[in-house]
Structures are given as C-alpha cells and as structure tokens.
Amino acid sequence: MMDSTLLTLFGGLVVLLTLASVIGRVLGQRATTADGRATVENLNARIRAWWGMVAIFAIAFVFGRTVTLVLFTLTSFYCLREFISLTPTRPADHTALAFAFYVFLPLQYILIGVDWQTLFSIAIPVYAFLLLPVLSVLKHDTDNFLTRTAKVQWALMLTVYCISHAPALLLLKIPGYEGQGVLLLFFLVAVVQLSDVLQYVFGKLMGKHKIAPVVSPNKTWEGFIGGGLAATLIGAALYGITPFTPWQAAGMALAIVLAGFCGGLVLSAVKRSMGAKDWGRMIQGHGGALDRMDSVTFAAPLFFHLTNYFFVP
C-alpha cells in the first residue's frame, strides 16, 4: 500500500517538474530584459534543485530507512561544513569542531537508527552544549571565547540537531499508521520546499512590500502570504498520506510554512552578517546545501514535536 502511494507521489512530482521545466525554458527564451532573465534563471535553478532532491529522495525511499538516515547524515555534514566555513574559528576550537563533526553528528543519526528517542532529544542541546566549550577552554585561548563557542554550538544545533528531526519522523509510532513515517517525511519536505518556491513566485508576480529588505530583499508580504497559503492548501490536499484530517493537515502545513519562513530569514541574517550571498556552491546556480535546508532547520523540529504531542499516545 505504502509503496504504491510513494510511487504515485513521485510520479506526480515528475510530471509537475517536467511541466515546470518546459515552462521555465519557454520563459527563458521570451525574457528580454536583464531583470527578467535573472528572475527566470533563478526560477530554473530552483526547478533543477528540485529535480536533484526528488532523485535523491527517491533513491533513499526505495532502499529504506538506513539509506534515508545516511542521506540526512551527509546533508547535515555538508550543512555543518558550510556553516563553519562562513563563521571563522580559531585553532583552539579545532578539538571541539572534530567532536562536532565526528562524534555528535554521527551519534545523532545512530540514535535515530536504534530508536533511542530520549537520548536523541538531549544529546546535542545538553551534552554537546556542555562538552564543546570544555574542549575549547582547555586550549587556554579566551579571546572572543563566548562568541567562538556559540558559533560551534549553534552550527551543530541548526545543521545537525534540527535537521535530524526530519528523518526522526520515522521513529514516531502513531496508532493505525505504523511503518508509514516515510510519508510524513515526504509531507514535511514537500510543504517546506513548495512554500519556498511559491513564495518566490508570488513575490515576483505581485510583491511590492518588503518584509526585511536589509536581511532578505526578495522576501515580500505578498509572496509570503500568497505562497504560504498556496503551500498550506497543498498540504491540506495531501492529508490522505498522513494520519491527519484535512483541517489538521492544513494546520500542520501552516506551522511548517511559518517555521520555514522564520528559518530562512534567520539564516539569511547570519549570511548577511558574514558578508556572504550564499552558504556555498554545492548546487549549481543555487548556493549550497544549507541554502536549500535553511527552512527545514526550523520546520522539522516543530513538525516532529507537534505530531509527537498530538498523535502519539
């Protein structure tokens, strides 16, 4: 049953992306101004990124839970590397960074793999937050110690702890929904990414009032409201693959949209503070891995805990 549902979902995505690719190509040929060409190229870059994500997630879902966890482990690794690359540290922080990359990052996903939900929830926000400063302070370098420590802690928190809540949906044991956590993961990723794309499209079509011009000049109220509502409606339409009613699915989708928007805005502020436009160059024409996962950092934990609180006995 679930296999046929996933096949239908991915088939629908392939059809939509094919249509979007054709439209993008036509728009690219018709664009005459520099601004128009830049807008279409940005849209096409987002479509290409979606093709890549659909291909990767299809492989992960076909090969099961272990491959899905490996996928997210690698995603967190690249996101953590990008975050650390833009937020400089000192030699005294190298031991703490090594523990972040090679101890706490794999440990977080191993805990999901062995269904140890209690330790998964506290390993980074408690034990990593306490241990990492100790490893740095032992190097006897107190220059900007609080700032340096906070960078490493929050890099780990956002790129590993928060993102890991997406595959952690596989842990949830919802009555009557056993073994279908992968569909919740699909729901989360689809809503948060469609929200990003639709907010961009609505913003370009109707956007006039900027929300935070210094932090993210492309974000407008019209784009946020139009794209957010459209993504919420799509989430409601996907209720059949979730344990939610249509209204519950709409509420969950709205929570994902709002949290994802906040995540994108906060991480844009971090980039601006570092004088960077993108987190990296991993995705051609569309920045780094964290540029695609910034919304997930805020949306995944909220969606996980709302689902856990209301639907898990």
Short mmCIF file of N, CA and C in Angstrom, two decimals, residues 32-92:
data_model
loop_
_atom_site.label_atom_id
_atom_site.label_comp_id
_atom_site.label_asym_id
_atom_site.label_seq_id
_atom_site.Cartn_x
_atom_site.Cartn_y
_atom_site.Cartn_z
N THR A 32 13.27 39.29 -22.14
CA THR A 32 14.01 40.27 -22.94
C THR A 32 14.87 41.21 -22.10
N THR A 33 14.49 41.44 -20.86
CA THR A 33 15.24 42.36 -20.01
C THR A 33 16.21 41.59 -19.12
N ALA A 34 17.22 42.30 -18.61
CA ALA A 34 18.20 41.67 -17.73
C ALA A 34 17.54 41.18 -16.45
N ASP A 35 16.62 41.98 -15.90
CA ASP A 35 15.93 41.59 -14.68
C ASP A 35 15.04 40.37 -14.93
N GLY A 36 14.39 40.36 -16.08
CA GLY A 36 13.54 39.23 -16.42
C GLY A 36 14.33 37.95 -16.59
N ARG A 37 15.48 38.05 -17.25
CA ARG A 37 16.33 36.87 -17.44
C ARG A 37 16.87 36.36 -16.11
N ALA A 38 17.22 37.28 -15.20
CA ALA A 38 17.73 36.89 -13.89
C ALA A 38 16.65 36.17 -13.08
N THR A 39 15.42 36.67 -13.16
CA THR A 39 14.31 36.06 -12.44
C THR A 39 14.03 34.65 -12.95
N VAL A 40 14.00 34.51 -14.27
CA VAL A 40 13.73 33.19 -14.87
C VAL A 40 14.86 32.22 -14.55
N GLU A 41 16.11 32.69 -14.58
CA GLU A 41 17.24 31.82 -14.28
C GLU A 41 17.18 31.34 -12.84
N ASN A 42 16.78 32.24 -11.92
CA ASN A 42 16.63 31.85 -10.51
C ASN A 42 15.55 30.79 -10.37
N LEU A 43 14.43 30.99 -11.07
CA LEU A 43 13.35 30.02 -11.02
C LEU A 43 13.80 28.68 -11.59
N ASN A 44 14.53 28.70 -12.70
CA ASN A 44 15.02 27.46 -13.29
C ASN A 44 16.03 26.76 -12.40
N ALA A 45 16.83 27.55 -11.67
CA ALA A 45 17.78 26.96 -10.72
C ALA A 45 17.03 26.23 -9.61
N ARG A 46 15.93 26.80 -9.16
CA ARG A 46 15.11 26.15 -8.13
C ARG A 46 14.50 24.86 -8.66
N ILE A 47 14.07 24.88 -9.92
CA ILE A 47 13.49 23.68 -10.54
C ILE A 47 14.56 22.59 -10.66
N ARG A 48 15.78 22.97 -11.08
CA ARG A 48 16.87 21.99 -11.17
C ARG A 48 17.21 21.40 -9.80
N ALA A 49 17.18 22.26 -8.78
CA ALA A 49 17.44 21.77 -7.43
C ALA A 49 16.37 20.77 -7.01
N TRP A 50 15.12 21.03 -7.40
CA TRP A 50 14.04 20.11 -7.08
C TRP A 50 14.24 18.76 -7.77
N TRP A 51 14.68 18.80 -9.03
CA TRP A 51 14.96 17.54 -9.73
C TRP A 51 15.98 16.73 -8.96
N GLY A 52 17.03 17.38 -8.50
CA GLY A 52 18.06 16.69 -7.74
C GLY A 52 17.52 16.11 -6.45
N MET A 53 16.71 16.90 -5.73
CA MET A 53 16.17 16.42 -4.46
C MET A 53 15.22 15.25 -4.67
N VAL A 54 14.38 15.33 -5.69
CA VAL A 54 13.45 14.23 -5.96
C VAL A 54 14.22 12.95 -6.29
N ALA A 55 15.28 13.06 -7.08
CA ALA A 55 16.08 11.89 -7.42
C ALA A 55 16.73 11.28 -6.18
N ILE A 56 17.29 12.13 -5.32
CA ILE A 56 17.97 11.64 -4.12
C ILE A 56 16.97 10.99 -3.16
N PHE A 57 15.83 11.66 -2.95
CA PHE A 57 14.85 11.11 -2.02
C PHE A 57 14.21 9.84 -2.58
N ALA A 58 14.06 9.76 -3.87
CA ALA A 58 13.51 8.53 -4.47
C ALA A 58 14.43 7.36 -4.19
N ILE A 59 15.74 7.57 -4.37
CA ILE A 59 16.71 6.51 -4.08
C ILE A 59 16.66 6.11 -2.61
N ALA A 60 16.59 7.12 -1.73
CA ALA A 60 16.56 6.84 -0.30
C ALA A 60 15.30 6.06 0.09
N PHE A 61 14.15 6.48 -0.43
CA PHE A 61 12.90 5.81 -0.07
C PHE A 61 12.83 4.40 -0.61
N VAL A 62 13.41 4.19 -1.81
CA VAL A 62 13.39 2.85 -2.40
C VAL A 62 14.23 1.89 -1.57
N PHE A 63 15.37 2.36 -1.08
CA PHE A 63 16.29 1.47 -0.36
C PHE A 63 16.06 1.47 1.15
N GLY A 64 15.11 2.27 1.63
CA GLY A 64 14.67 2.13 3.01
C GLY A 64 15.30 3.08 4.02
N ARG A 65 15.03 2.75 5.28
CA ARG A 65 15.36 3.62 6.40
C ARG A 65 16.86 3.90 6.54
N THR A 66 17.69 2.88 6.37
CA THR A 66 19.13 3.06 6.56
C THR A 66 19.68 4.06 5.55
N VAL A 67 19.29 3.93 4.30
CA VAL A 67 19.77 4.84 3.27
C VAL A 67 19.24 6.25 3.52
N THR A 68 18.00 6.36 4.00
CA THR A 68 17.44 7.67 4.33
C THR A 68 18.27 8.35 5.42
N LEU A 69 18.65 7.59 6.44
CA LEU A 69 19.47 8.15 7.52
C LEU A 69 20.85 8.55 7.01
N VAL A 70 21.43 7.74 6.13
CA VAL A 70 22.73 8.08 5.55
C VAL A 70 22.62 9.38 4.74
N LEU A 71 21.54 9.50 3.98
CA LEU A 71 21.31 10.71 3.19
C LEU A 71 21.29 11.95 4.08
N PHE A 72 20.53 11.89 5.17
CA PHE A 72 20.43 13.06 6.05
C PHE A 72 21.72 13.28 6.84
N THR A 73 22.45 12.21 7.14
CA THR A 73 23.75 12.38 7.78
C THR A 73 24.69 13.17 6.89
N LEU A 74 24.73 12.83 5.62
CA LEU A 74 25.58 13.54 4.67
C LEU A 74 25.10 14.98 4.48
N THR A 75 23.77 15.16 4.45
CA THR A 75 23.22 16.51 4.32
C THR A 75 23.65 17.38 5.50
N SER A 76 23.54 16.84 6.71
CA SER A 76 23.98 17.59 7.90
C SER A 76 25.47 17.87 7.85
N PHE A 77 26.25 16.91 7.38
CA PHE A 77 27.71 17.11 7.29
C PHE A 77 28.02 18.29 6.38
N TYR A 78 27.42 18.33 5.20
CA TYR A 78 27.70 19.42 4.26
C TYR A 78 27.18 20.75 4.80
N CYS A 79 26.01 20.74 5.44
CA CYS A 79 25.47 21.97 6.01
C CYS A 79 26.35 22.48 7.15
N LEU A 80 26.82 21.57 7.99
CA LEU A 80 27.70 21.96 9.10
C LEU A 80 29.01 22.53 8.55
N ARG A 81 29.55 21.90 7.53
CA ARG A 81 30.79 22.38 6.93
C ARG A 81 30.61 23.79 6.36
N GLU A 82 29.49 24.02 5.68
CA GLU A 82 29.22 25.35 5.12
C GLU A 82 29.07 26.40 6.22
N PHE A 83 28.38 26.03 7.30
CA PHE A 83 28.17 26.98 8.40
C PHE A 83 29.50 27.35 9.04
N ILE A 84 30.32 26.35 9.32
CA ILE A 84 31.61 26.60 9.94
C ILE A 84 32.53 27.38 9.01
N SER A 85 32.45 27.12 7.71
CA SER A 85 33.30 27.82 6.75
C SER A 85 33.01 29.32 6.72
N LEU A 86 31.73 29.70 6.95
CA LEU A 86 31.36 31.11 6.93
C LEU A 86 31.49 31.79 8.29
N THR A 87 31.68 31.01 9.34
CA THR A 87 31.79 31.59 10.69
C THR A 87 33.15 31.19 11.26
N PRO A 88 34.19 31.98 10.99
CA PRO A 88 35.57 31.59 11.31
C PRO A 88 35.78 31.26 12.80
N THR A 89 36.62 30.27 13.02
CA THR A 89 37.01 29.88 14.38
C THR A 89 38.52 30.00 14.52
N ARG A 90 39.05 29.58 15.68
CA ARG A 90 40.48 29.66 15.94
C ARG A 90 41.04 28.26 16.17
N PRO A 91 42.37 28.10 16.11
CA PRO A 91 42.96 26.78 16.33
C PRO A 91 42.53 26.13 17.64
N ALA A 92 42.24 26.95 18.65
CA ALA A 92 41.82 26.40 19.93
C ALA A 92 40.47 25.70 19.85
#
